[in-house]
Coordinates of C-alpha atoms in Angstrom, one line a residue:
Chain K
X12 CA 52.1 26.0 36.7
X13 CA 51.0 27.9 33.4
X14 CA 48.4 30.6 33.7
X15 CA 44.9 30.2 32.2
X16 CA 45.2 33.4 29.8
X17 CA 48.5 32.1 28.7
X18 CA 47.1 28.7 27.7
X19 CA 44.0 30.2 26.1
X20 CA 46.4 32.3 23.9
X21 CA 48.3 29.1 22.7
X22 CA 45.0 27.2 22.2
X23 CA 43.5 30.0 19.9
X24 CA 46.8 30.0 18.1
X25 CA 46.8 26.4 17.5
X26 CA 43.1 26.4 16.3
X27 CA 43.9 29.5 14.2
X28 CA 46.6 27.5 12.3
X29 CA 44.2 24.9 11.4
X30 CA 41.4 27.4 10.4
X31 CA 39.5 24.9 7.9
X32 CA 39.7 22.0 10.3
X33 CA 38.9 24.0 13.4
X34 CA 35.9 25.4 11.7
X35 CA 34.6 21.9 10.4
X36 CA 34.9 20.7 13.8
X37 CA 33.1 23.5 15.3
X38 CA 30.4 22.8 12.8
X39 CA 29.3 19.8 14.4
X40 CA 28.7 21.7 17.8
X41 CA 27.1 24.5 15.9
X42 CA 24.6 22.0 14.1
X43 CA 24.1 20.3 17.5
X44 CA 23.3 23.3 19.3
X45 CA 21.5 25.0 16.9
X46 CA 19.2 21.9 16.4
X47 CA 18.7 22.0 20.4
X48 CA 17.5 25.5 20.5
X49 CA 15.5 25.4 17.5
X50 CA 13.8 22.3 18.4
X51 CA 13.1 23.5 22.0
X52 CA 11.7 26.9 20.4
X53 CA 9.2 24.9 18.2
X54 CA 8.1 22.8 21.2
X55 CA 7.9 25.8 23.7
X56 CA 6.0 27.8 21.1
X57 CA 3.6 25.1 20.5
X58 CA 2.8 24.7 24.2
X59 CA 2.8 28.5 24.7
X60 CA 0.1 28.7 21.9
X61 CA -2.1 26.1 23.7
X62 CA -1.7 27.7 27.1
X63 CA -2.9 30.9 25.2
X64 CA -5.8 29.0 24.0
X65 CA -6.9 27.8 27.4
X66 CA -6.7 31.4 28.7
X67 CA -8.8 32.6 25.8
X68 CA -11.7 30.2 26.6
X69 CA -11.6 31.3 30.0
X70 CA -9.7 29.3 32.8
X71 CA -11.2 26.5 35.0
X72 CA -14.4 26.2 32.9
X73 CA -17.1 23.4 33.1
X74 CA -19.9 23.2 30.5
X75 CA -23.3 21.5 31.2
X76 CA -25.1 20.6 28.4
X77 CA -28.5 18.5 28.2
X78 CA -28.1 14.9 27.7
X79 CA -28.9 12.8 24.6
X80 CA -32.4 11.3 24.1
X81 CA -33.8 8.5 22.0
X82 CA -36.9 9.1 19.9
X83 CA -38.5 6.1 18.2
X84 CA -35.3 4.2 18.1
X85 CA -33.3 7.1 16.7
X86 CA -30.6 8.3 19.3
X87 CA -30.4 12.0 19.2
X88 CA -26.8 13.6 20.0
X89 CA -26.0 15.3 23.1
X90 CA -28.0 18.3 23.9
X91 CA -31.0 17.1 21.9
X92 CA -33.0 17.0 25.3
X93 CA -34.3 20.2 27.1
X94 CA -33.5 19.3 30.4
X95 CA -31.7 22.2 31.9
X96 CA -33.3 25.2 33.4
X97 CA -32.3 28.6 34.6
X98 CA -33.2 27.1 38.2
X99 CA -30.5 24.5 37.7
X100 CA -28.0 27.2 37.1
X101 CA -29.1 29.3 40.1
X102 CA -29.0 26.2 42.3
X103 CA -25.4 25.4 41.2
X104 CA -24.3 29.0 42.0
X105 CA -26.1 28.7 45.5
X106 CA -25.1 25.2 46.5
X107 CA -21.7 24.1 44.9
X108 CA -18.9 25.3 47.1
X109 CA -16.3 24.8 44.5
X110 CA -18.1 27.0 41.9
X111 CA -17.1 30.7 41.5
X112 CA -19.6 31.7 38.9
X113 CA -22.3 30.2 36.7
X114 CA -24.2 31.4 34.0
X115 CA -27.3 29.8 32.1
X116 CA -27.1 30.2 28.5
X117 CA -28.7 29.6 25.1
X118 CA -27.4 30.1 21.7
X119 CA -29.0 30.6 18.2
X120 CA -28.0 31.7 14.9
X121 CA -29.6 34.9 13.7
X122 CA -29.3 37.9 11.4
X123 CA -28.2 41.2 13.0
X124 CA -29.3 44.2 11.1
X125 CA -28.0 47.9 11.4
X126 CA -29.2 50.5 8.9
X127 CA -28.6 48.8 5.6
X128 CA -25.9 46.3 7.0
X129 CA -26.7 42.9 8.1
X130 CA -24.8 40.1 9.4
X131 CA -25.3 36.4 10.4
X132 CA -24.0 35.6 13.9
X133 CA -24.4 33.6 16.9
X134 CA -27.0 35.3 19.4
X135 CA -26.0 34.1 22.8
X136 CA -28.5 34.8 25.7
X137 CA -26.6 34.6 29.2
X138 CA -26.4 36.1 32.7
X139 CA -24.4 39.0 33.7
X140 CA -21.8 36.4 35.4
X141 CA -21.0 35.1 32.0
X142 CA -18.2 37.5 31.4
X143 CA -16.6 36.6 34.7
X144 CA -16.8 33.1 33.9
X145 CA -15.3 33.4 30.5
X146 CA -12.7 36.1 31.8
X147 CA -14.1 38.4 29.1
X148 CA -13.9 42.1 29.5
X149 CA -15.4 45.1 27.7
X150 CA -13.7 47.7 25.8
X151 CA -16.6 50.1 25.8
X152 CA -19.9 50.7 27.4
X153 CA -21.2 48.3 30.3
X154 CA -22.2 44.9 31.0
X155 CA -25.9 44.3 31.6
X156 CA -27.2 44.1 35.0
X157 CA -29.3 41.7 37.2
X158 CA -32.3 44.2 36.7
X159 CA -31.8 43.7 32.8
X160 CA -32.2 39.9 33.3
X161 CA -35.1 40.4 35.5
X162 CA -37.0 42.7 33.2
X163 CA -35.8 40.9 29.9
X164 CA -34.5 44.2 28.7
X165 CA -33.7 44.6 25.1
X166 CA -29.9 45.5 25.2
X167 CA -26.9 43.6 23.7
X168 CA -23.3 43.4 23.8
X169 CA -21.5 43.0 20.4
X170 CA -18.3 41.0 19.7
X171 CA -15.5 42.8 17.7
X172 CA -16.2 40.9 14.5
X173 CA -19.8 41.9 14.5
X174 CA -18.8 45.6 15.3
X175 CA -16.4 45.5 12.4
X176 CA -19.1 44.1 10.0
X177 CA -21.9 46.3 10.9
X178 CA -20.2 49.8 12.1
X179 CA -16.9 49.7 10.5
X180 CA -15.1 52.5 12.5
X181 CA -18.1 53.9 14.0
X182 CA -18.8 53.8 17.8
X183 CA -21.7 51.2 18.2
X184 CA -22.6 52.0 21.8
X185 CA -26.0 53.7 22.0
X186 CA -26.9 52.4 18.5
X187 CA -30.0 50.4 17.7
X188 CA -29.8 47.0 16.2
X189 CA -32.3 44.6 15.1
X190 CA -32.4 40.9 15.8
X191 CA -35.3 39.0 14.3
X192 CA -36.8 42.7 13.7
X193 CA -36.7 43.3 17.4
X194 CA -34.7 46.5 18.1
X195 CA -31.7 46.3 20.8
X196 CA -29.8 48.9 22.1
X197 CA -26.1 48.3 22.1
X198 CA -24.7 49.0 25.6
X199 CA -21.2 47.5 25.3
X200 CA -18.4 46.3 23.2
X201 CA -16.6 43.1 23.9
X202 CA -12.8 42.7 24.0
X203 CA -11.1 41.0 21.2
X204 CA -10.5 37.4 22.0
X205 CA -9.4 35.6 18.9
X206 CA -9.7 32.0 17.7
X207 CA -11.1 29.3 20.0
X208 CA -8.7 26.1 20.3
X209 CA -10.9 24.6 17.4
X210 CA -10.4 27.7 15.1
X211 CA -13.8 29.3 15.8
X212 CA -14.1 33.2 15.7
X213 CA -14.9 34.0 19.4
X214 CA -15.6 37.5 18.5
X215 CA -18.3 36.6 16.0
X216 CA -21.1 36.8 18.6
X217 CA -23.9 38.8 20.1
X218 CA -24.6 38.7 23.9
X219 CA -28.2 39.5 25.1
X220 CA -29.8 38.8 28.6
X221 CA -30.9 35.4 28.8
X222 CA -34.4 36.2 29.8
X223 CA -34.7 38.5 26.7
X224 CA -33.5 35.4 24.7
X225 CA -35.9 32.9 26.0
X226 CA -39.1 35.1 26.4
X227 CA -38.6 37.7 23.4
X228 CA -36.4 36.4 20.8
X229 CA -36.3 32.8 20.5
X230 CA -38.5 30.9 22.9
X231 CA -38.1 27.2 23.6
X232 CA -40.2 24.0 23.1
X233 CA -40.3 23.5 26.7
X234 CA -40.9 26.7 28.7
X235 CA -37.9 27.7 30.8
X236 CA -35.4 25.3 29.4
X237 CA -32.0 26.7 28.4
X238 CA -29.0 25.5 26.2
X239 CA -26.5 25.1 28.5
X240 CA -24.8 26.2 31.9
X241 CA -21.3 27.7 32.1
X242 CA -19.8 27.1 35.4
X243 CA -16.4 28.4 36.5
X244 CA -14.6 26.5 39.5
X245 CA -12.8 28.6 42.1
X246 CA -9.4 27.1 41.1
X247 CA -7.7 24.7 38.8
X248 CA -7.4 22.2 41.6
X249 CA -10.8 22.3 42.4
X250 CA -12.1 21.6 39.0
X251 CA -12.7 17.7 39.5
X252 CA -14.5 18.7 43.0
X253 CA -16.7 21.2 41.1
X254 CA -17.4 18.6 38.4
X255 CA -18.5 16.0 40.9
X256 CA -20.5 18.7 43.1
X257 CA -22.5 19.8 39.8
X258 CA -23.2 16.4 38.7
X259 CA -24.5 15.2 42.2
X260 CA -26.7 18.4 42.4
X261 CA -28.0 18.0 38.9
X262 CA -28.9 14.4 39.5
X263 CA -30.7 15.2 42.6
X264 CA -32.7 18.0 41.2
X265 CA -33.6 16.0 38.0
X266 CA -34.5 13.2 40.5
X267 CA -32.3 10.5 38.9
X268 CA -32.1 7.4 40.8
X269 CA -29.0 5.6 41.5
X270 CA -27.9 3.4 38.6
X271 CA -29.6 5.6 36.0
X272 CA -28.1 7.4 33.3
X273 CA -27.5 11.4 33.7
X274 CA -29.9 13.4 31.4
X275 CA -27.2 16.0 31.2
X276 CA -23.3 15.9 30.2
X277 CA -20.6 17.6 32.2
X278 CA -17.6 18.7 30.2
X279 CA -14.4 19.9 31.5
X280 CA -13.0 22.0 28.8
X281 CA -9.6 23.1 30.6
X282 CA -8.7 19.6 31.4
X283 CA -9.0 18.5 27.7
X284 CA -6.6 21.4 26.8
X285 CA -4.3 20.5 29.8
X286 CA -3.9 17.1 28.2
X287 CA -3.0 18.6 24.9
X288 CA -0.4 21.0 26.6
X289 CA 1.1 17.9 28.6
X290 CA 1.6 16.1 25.2
X291 CA 3.2 19.1 23.7
X292 CA 5.8 19.1 26.4
X293 CA 6.6 15.6 26.0
X294 CA 6.9 16.3 22.3
X295 CA 9.2 19.1 23.1
X296 CA 11.5 16.9 25.3
X297 CA 11.6 14.4 22.5
X298 CA 12.6 16.9 19.9
X299 CA 15.3 18.3 22.2
X300 CA 16.4 14.6 22.8
X301 CA 16.7 13.7 19.2
X302 CA 18.6 17.1 18.6
X303 CA 20.9 16.3 21.5
X304 CA 22.1 13.2 19.6
X305 CA 23.8 15.6 17.1
X306 CA 25.5 17.5 19.6
X307 CA 26.8 14.2 20.9
X308 CA 28.2 13.4 17.5
X309 CA 29.6 17.0 17.2
X310 CA 31.4 16.0 20.6
X311 CA 32.9 13.0 19.0
X312 CA 34.2 15.0 16.1
X313 CA 35.9 17.4 18.7
X314 CA 37.4 14.2 20.3
X315 CA 38.5 12.9 16.9
X316 CA 40.3 16.1 16.0
X317 CA 41.9 16.5 19.4
X318 CA 43.5 13.0 19.1
X319 CA 44.8 13.9 15.7
X320 CA 46.0 17.2 17.0
X321 CA 47.9 15.4 20.0
X322 CA 49.7 13.0 17.5
X323 CA 50.6 15.9 15.1
X324 CA 52.0 17.9 17.9
X325 CA 53.9 15.2 19.9
X326 CA 57.3 17.1 19.2
X327 CA 55.7 20.5 20.4
X328 CA 54.6 18.5 23.6
X329 CA 58.1 17.4 24.1
X330 CA 59.6 20.8 23.7
X331 CA 57.3 22.2 26.2
X332 CA 58.0 19.3 28.6
X333 CA 61.7 19.8 28.3
X334 CA 61.4 23.5 29.2
X335 CA 59.6 22.5 32.4
X336 CA 55.7 21.8 31.4
X337 CA 54.3 19.4 33.9
X338 CA 51.6 16.8 32.8
X339 CA 48.9 18.9 34.2
X340 CA 50.1 22.0 32.0
X341 CA 49.9 20.0 28.8
X342 CA 46.4 18.5 30.1
X343 CA 45.2 22.0 30.6
X344 CA 46.5 23.2 27.2
X345 CA 44.5 20.6 25.3
X346 CA 41.4 20.7 27.3
X347 CA 41.2 24.4 26.8
X348 CA 41.8 23.9 23.2
X349 CA 38.7 21.5 23.0
X350 CA 36.8 23.8 25.3
X351 CA 37.4 26.7 23.1
X352 CA 36.2 24.8 20.1
X353 CA 33.1 23.7 21.8
X354 CA 32.3 27.1 23.2
X355 CA 32.6 29.1 20.3
X356 CA 30.9 26.5 18.2
X357 CA 28.1 26.7 21.3
X358 CA 27.9 30.4 20.8
X359 CA 27.6 30.4 17.1
X360 CA 25.1 27.5 17.4
X361 CA 22.9 29.7 19.7
X362 CA 22.8 32.2 17.1
X363 CA 22.2 29.9 14.3
X364 CA 19.3 28.2 16.5
X365 CA 17.8 31.6 17.3
X366 CA 18.0 32.4 13.6
X367 CA 16.4 29.2 12.5
X368 CA 13.5 29.5 14.9
X369 CA 13.0 33.0 13.4
X370 CA 12.8 31.7 9.9
X371 CA 10.6 28.9 10.9
X372 CA 8.2 31.1 12.4
X373 CA 8.3 33.4 9.5
X374 CA 8.2 31.0 6.6
X375 CA 6.2 28.0 8.1
X376 CA 4.1 30.1 10.3
X377 CA 4.8 28.1 13.3
X378 CA 4.9 29.9 16.6
X379 CA 8.3 29.5 17.9
X380 CA 9.8 30.7 21.4
X381 CA 13.6 30.7 22.3
X382 CA 13.5 30.3 26.0
X383 CA 16.5 31.7 28.1
X384 CA 16.6 28.3 29.9
X385 CA 17.2 26.5 26.4
X386 CA 20.1 28.9 25.6
X387 CA 21.7 28.2 28.9
X388 CA 21.1 24.6 28.6
X389 CA 22.7 24.6 25.2
X390 CA 25.7 26.6 26.2
X391 CA 26.3 24.5 29.4
X392 CA 25.9 21.2 27.3
X393 CA 28.5 22.4 24.9
X394 CA 30.9 23.2 27.6
X395 CA 30.5 19.8 29.0
X396 CA 30.8 18.2 25.7
X397 CA 34.3 20.1 25.5
X398 CA 35.3 19.0 28.8
X399 CA 34.2 15.5 28.4
X400 CA 35.5 14.7 24.7
X401 CA 38.7 17.0 25.4
X402 CA 39.6 15.1 28.5
X403 CA 40.8 11.8 27.0
X404 CA 43.1 13.5 24.2
X405 CA 44.4 15.8 26.9
X406 CA 45.1 13.1 29.1
X407 CA 46.9 11.0 26.4
X408 CA 49.0 14.0 25.7
X409 CA 50.0 14.4 29.3
X410 CA 51.1 10.8 29.7
X411 CA 53.8 11.3 27.0
X412 CA 57.4 10.7 27.9
X413 CA 59.5 13.9 27.2
X414 CA 62.3 11.9 25.6
X415 CA 59.9 10.0 23.2
X416 CA 57.9 13.0 22.5
X417 CA 61.1 15.0 21.5
X418 CA 62.4 12.3 19.3
X419 CA 59.0 12.0 17.6
X420 CA 59.2 13.0 13.8
Chain S
X19 CA 84.7 24.2 43.2
X20 CA 81.4 22.8 44.5
X21 CA 80.0 19.7 42.9
X22 CA 76.7 20.2 40.8
X23 CA 76.3 16.7 39.4
X24 CA 77.1 13.4 41.1
X25 CA 76.2 10.1 39.7
X26 CA 77.0 6.6 41.3
X27 CA 76.7 3.3 39.3
X28 CA 74.0 4.7 37.2
X29 CA 72.3 2.2 35.0
X30 CA 69.8 2.3 32.2
X31 CA 68.5 -0.8 30.8
X32 CA 66.0 -1.1 27.9
X33 CA 64.0 -4.0 27.1
X34 CA 64.1 -4.3 23.5
X35 CA 63.1 -7.8 22.1
X36 CA 64.8 -11.0 23.9
X37 CA 67.9 -9.4 25.5
X38 CA 67.8 -6.4 27.6
X39 CA 70.0 -3.4 26.2
X40 CA 72.4 -1.7 28.7
X41 CA 72.2 1.9 27.5
X42 CA 74.2 2.9 30.7
X43 CA 76.2 0.4 32.6
X44 CA 77.6 1.7 35.8
X45 CA 78.2 5.2 35.0
X46 CA 79.7 7.2 38.0
X47 CA 80.8 10.8 37.0
X48 CA 81.1 14.0 39.2
X49 CA 80.8 17.3 37.5
X50 CA 81.7 20.6 39.2
X51 CA 80.0 24.0 39.0
X52 CA 81.6 26.0 36.2
X53 CA 83.1 23.1 34.5
X54 CA 82.9 22.8 30.6
X55 CA 82.5 19.1 29.9
X56 CA 82.3 17.3 26.6
X57 CA 80.6 14.0 26.3
X58 CA 82.0 11.8 23.3
X59 CA 81.6 8.5 21.9
X60 CA 80.2 6.7 18.8
X61 CA 76.5 6.5 18.3
X62 CA 74.9 3.8 20.8
X63 CA 77.8 4.4 23.2
X64 CA 75.2 5.6 25.7
X65 CA 76.2 9.3 25.8
X66 CA 72.8 10.9 24.9
X67 CA 71.3 8.6 27.3
X68 CA 73.5 9.8 29.9
X69 CA 72.7 13.4 29.0
X70 CA 68.9 12.6 29.2
X71 CA 69.3 11.2 32.6
X72 CA 71.4 13.8 34.2
X73 CA 69.2 16.3 32.4
X74 CA 66.2 14.9 34.2
X75 CA 64.5 14.2 31.0
X76 CA 64.7 10.4 31.8
X77 CA 65.1 8.3 34.8
X78 CA 67.9 5.7 35.5
X79 CA 66.9 2.2 36.0
X80 CA 69.2 2.0 39.0
X81 CA 72.0 3.9 40.6
X82 CA 72.1 7.2 42.4
X83 CA 72.0 10.6 41.0
X84 CA 72.5 13.9 42.9
X85 CA 71.8 17.1 41.3
X86 CA 72.6 20.4 43.1
X87 CA 72.4 18.4 46.6
X88 CA 68.9 16.8 45.7
X89 CA 68.5 13.1 45.4
X90 CA 66.9 13.2 41.9
X91 CA 66.0 9.4 42.1
X92 CA 63.5 9.9 44.8
X93 CA 61.6 13.0 42.7
X94 CA 58.4 12.5 40.8
X95 CA 57.8 13.8 37.2
X96 CA 56.5 17.1 38.4
X97 CA 59.5 17.9 40.6
X98 CA 61.6 16.9 37.4
X99 CA 59.8 19.2 35.3
X100 CA 60.3 21.8 37.9
X101 CA 64.3 21.3 37.8
X102 CA 64.3 21.3 34.1
X103 CA 62.3 24.4 34.2
X104 CA 64.3 26.4 36.7
X105 CA 67.8 24.7 36.8
X106 CA 68.6 23.2 33.3
X107 CA 68.7 24.8 29.9
X108 CA 68.6 22.4 26.9
X109 CA 70.2 23.1 23.4
X110 CA 69.4 20.2 20.8
X111 CA 70.8 19.3 17.5
X112 CA 67.6 19.9 15.7
X113 CA 67.0 23.3 17.7
X114 CA 63.6 22.2 18.9
X115 CA 61.9 25.6 18.5
X116 CA 58.3 25.9 18.2
X117 CA 57.7 26.5 14.4
X118 CA 54.6 28.5 14.6
X119 CA 56.1 31.0 17.5
X120 CA 58.3 34.0 17.1
X121 CA 61.9 33.9 18.5
X122 CA 60.6 36.1 21.5
X123 CA 57.8 33.6 22.1
X124 CA 60.1 30.7 22.0
X125 CA 62.4 32.4 24.3
X126 CA 59.5 33.3 26.7
X127 CA 58.3 29.5 26.8
X128 CA 60.2 28.3 30.0
X129 CA 58.8 31.1 32.1
X130 CA 55.3 30.4 30.9
X131 CA 55.7 27.4 33.0
X132 CA 57.1 29.1 36.1
X133 CA 54.3 31.7 36.6
X134 CA 56.5 34.8 35.5
X135 CA 54.1 37.8 34.9
X136 CA 54.0 38.4 31.2
X137 CA 55.7 41.9 31.4
X138 CA 58.6 40.3 33.0
X139 CA 58.7 37.7 30.7
X140 CA 58.9 39.6 27.8
X141 CA 61.6 42.0 29.2
X142 CA 63.8 38.9 30.2
X143 CA 63.3 37.3 26.9
X144 CA 64.4 40.4 25.1
X145 CA 67.4 40.8 27.4
X146 CA 68.3 37.1 26.7
X147 CA 67.9 37.6 22.9
X148 CA 70.0 40.7 22.8
X149 CA 72.8 38.8 24.8
X150 CA 73.0 36.5 21.9
X151 CA 73.1 39.2 19.3
X152 CA 69.6 38.5 18.0
X153 CA 68.2 42.0 18.1
X154 CA 65.8 42.8 15.4
X155 CA 64.8 39.0 15.1
X156 CA 62.4 39.0 17.9
X157 CA 59.5 38.7 15.7
X158 CA 60.9 36.2 13.2
X159 CA 59.6 32.7 13.1
X160 CA 62.2 29.8 13.3
X161 CA 61.8 29.3 9.4
X162 CA 62.6 32.9 8.8
X163 CA 66.1 32.4 10.6
X164 CA 69.3 30.7 9.6
X165 CA 70.4 27.7 11.6
X166 CA 72.9 29.7 13.5
X167 CA 70.3 32.1 14.4
X168 CA 67.9 29.3 15.4
X169 CA 70.3 27.8 17.6
X170 CA 71.1 31.1 19.0
X171 CA 67.4 31.3 19.9
X172 CA 67.5 27.8 21.4
X173 CA 70.4 29.1 23.6
X174 CA 68.4 32.3 24.7
X175 CA 65.6 29.9 25.7
X176 CA 68.0 27.8 27.6
X177 CA 69.5 30.7 29.5
X178 CA 66.5 32.9 30.0
X179 CA 65.5 31.2 33.5
X180 CA 69.0 31.7 34.7
X181 CA 69.9 28.2 34.9
X182 CA 73.2 27.1 36.3
X183 CA 73.8 24.5 33.8
X184 CA 73.2 24.0 30.1
X185 CA 73.0 20.6 28.3
X186 CA 73.9 20.7 24.5
X187 CA 73.2 17.6 22.6
X188 CA 75.2 17.7 19.3
X189 CA 74.7 21.5 19.1
X190 CA 76.5 22.0 16.0
X191 CA 75.2 18.9 14.2
X192 CA 73.0 20.8 11.8
X193 CA 75.3 23.7 11.2
X194 CA 78.1 24.5 8.9
X195 CA 81.9 24.9 10.1
X196 CA 82.0 28.5 10.5
X197 CA 78.4 28.8 12.3
X198 CA 79.6 25.8 14.6
X199 CA 82.7 27.7 15.8
X200 CA 80.5 30.7 16.5
X201 CA 78.2 28.7 18.5
X202 CA 81.1 27.0 20.5
X203 CA 82.8 30.4 21.2
X204 CA 79.6 31.5 22.5
X205 CA 79.4 28.6 24.9
X206 CA 82.9 29.4 26.0
X207 CA 82.0 32.8 26.6
X208 CA 78.9 31.9 28.5
X209 CA 81.0 29.5 30.6
X210 CA 83.8 31.8 31.3
X211 CA 81.9 35.2 31.8
X212 CA 78.5 33.8 33.4
X213 CA 80.0 30.9 35.2
X214 CA 77.4 28.7 33.5
X215 CA 78.3 25.0 33.5
X216 CA 78.5 23.4 30.1
X217 CA 77.9 19.7 29.2
X218 CA 78.3 19.4 25.6
X219 CA 77.4 15.8 24.0
X220 CA 79.3 15.5 20.6
X221 CA 81.1 13.0 18.3
X222 CA 83.1 15.9 16.7
X223 CA 86.8 16.3 18.1
X224 CA 86.8 19.8 16.9
X225 CA 83.8 20.7 19.1
X226 CA 85.2 18.9 21.9
X227 CA 88.4 20.8 21.8
X228 CA 86.4 23.9 23.0
X229 CA 85.9 22.1 26.3
X230 CA 88.1 21.6 29.4
X231 CA 87.3 18.1 30.0
X232 CA 86.3 15.0 27.8
X233 CA 84.5 12.0 29.1
X234 CA 84.4 9.2 26.4
X235 CA 81.6 6.6 26.4
X236 CA 81.6 3.1 24.8
X237 CA 79.0 0.5 25.5
X238 CA 77.4 2.4 28.2
X239 CA 80.4 2.8 30.3
X240 CA 82.9 5.7 30.7
X241 CA 86.2 4.6 29.2
X242 CA 88.2 7.7 29.7
X243 CA 87.9 11.0 31.5
X244 CA 90.6 13.5 31.0
X245 CA 91.3 17.3 31.3
X246 CA 92.0 18.9 27.8
X247 CA 95.3 20.4 27.2
X248 CA 95.2 23.8 26.0

């Protein structure tokens, strides 16, 4: 029985003699493996981006906004009514076990002025719990307290974009800014959060206590009503339950009888994105599957060349058999040859795939991510291709009769 | 002398077209250890088929064949390969060297298939090449060697596993007269000095003259089997 290292040496020499042919055959595998790696990288990158977006809006979020309303035959959109109150928010926090944190909020556009600088931004009134709801931290200063909310203190937290626009590189904490001519003390700076899933700059915002917003800055048509309620469920699994509890509680509080429409809308932001993530995963699989087809074609190329090689080297096979090579020695030699082709092709393909992914993200700006799994997958797959498509030619070679093989011209 | 090869009523029948061809038609031959036999006959007489069968490259259609005490008829292809590997050396008319390998690698070839470690493989191949006067040619490829040198590489390959018997099929067929004599003298020396049994298939009486016994074939049968008078 011949040893594997000796066989490997014979195979590499045989492949080296036909350099052009061997490299063209490998090219099939290189393209196949490269395509699988690059396609999976594009897919994985896309779903990673979506996951990051989910994380950036805060996980397990539910948003409650007032319902639509019809005024003189004209149906106004969702949020047109003023049906939600701070008491609703407090009740949700108190009575829904699937809810971890809750924040009553309102949002208006306004000009913020500091010294001779001014900036139009979104002023958001909210509860101290709002930061926990959004998984949002502070880089400087402090969050406002329950007491600030109770007393409707004139304090604010600034988003990064606002800080950059008004203060440049200066430390804003302790400075006074004016919103609608009312002076506010900056007590904290929010962490940078980046774009929202729909491309909004989440850092272009100023947070003030909800009570300050309601009583001192904006006021509302109906006293005590608010813009929206943000709810954070205790876990992703608890989201549907939290949604149900919130809906039930609000219907009760708003005295909506059975069969009548809600005067509010509950939206589950996370689940929307999860659907998007799911579809990206399907997309990734699909891209990978299409790329695998070219790997298959590469494998057929190997089989083709191995069959030619067996025919060309019939005499060599005869000589080897005459001096004592067994059928399995011949089989091993040709399988190792096919395997060498496919594995060298596989490794080169991995390098090509990684490079192409890099080029795609650099030139096209796609986020790509080459996963370790996809590398192992591609490598294993190319080895399988080598064994599978190498076996038949090798088997055919091993069936040769020594006399016939020796006489072959 | 002990018997190395014994065939009884060996038949080899090929189905070619309508009528079967009897390449061997009841051949019974005994060859002793240390003998030097020439097998002669015109083309198609069955002498090459005979060599292929007793060389374990081919199997008879019927009849008995004992090699070195073993009943070869009952052995499978792997066992035949094993016998070829360890007990038989072949020398062919067309040399049958691997064209992309050096003389040394060609000589090492049988040992690749008998699990001999590479260090010993190389040492034995070099010894074998030296014995045949091929020092300095170890790293030449067949196309860089003359016909006589190529045939000597083939002989080195045949001897490297210490086979007790060498089968040579028209070993001088591709060589000029002078080189032919050199090769045949080499065979005589190996036979005499190392006790290697030689079976040479040839149609050339000058070549047969180097042997001690001539077996003539015609139409698949042995027509004469005589000792050579010296």
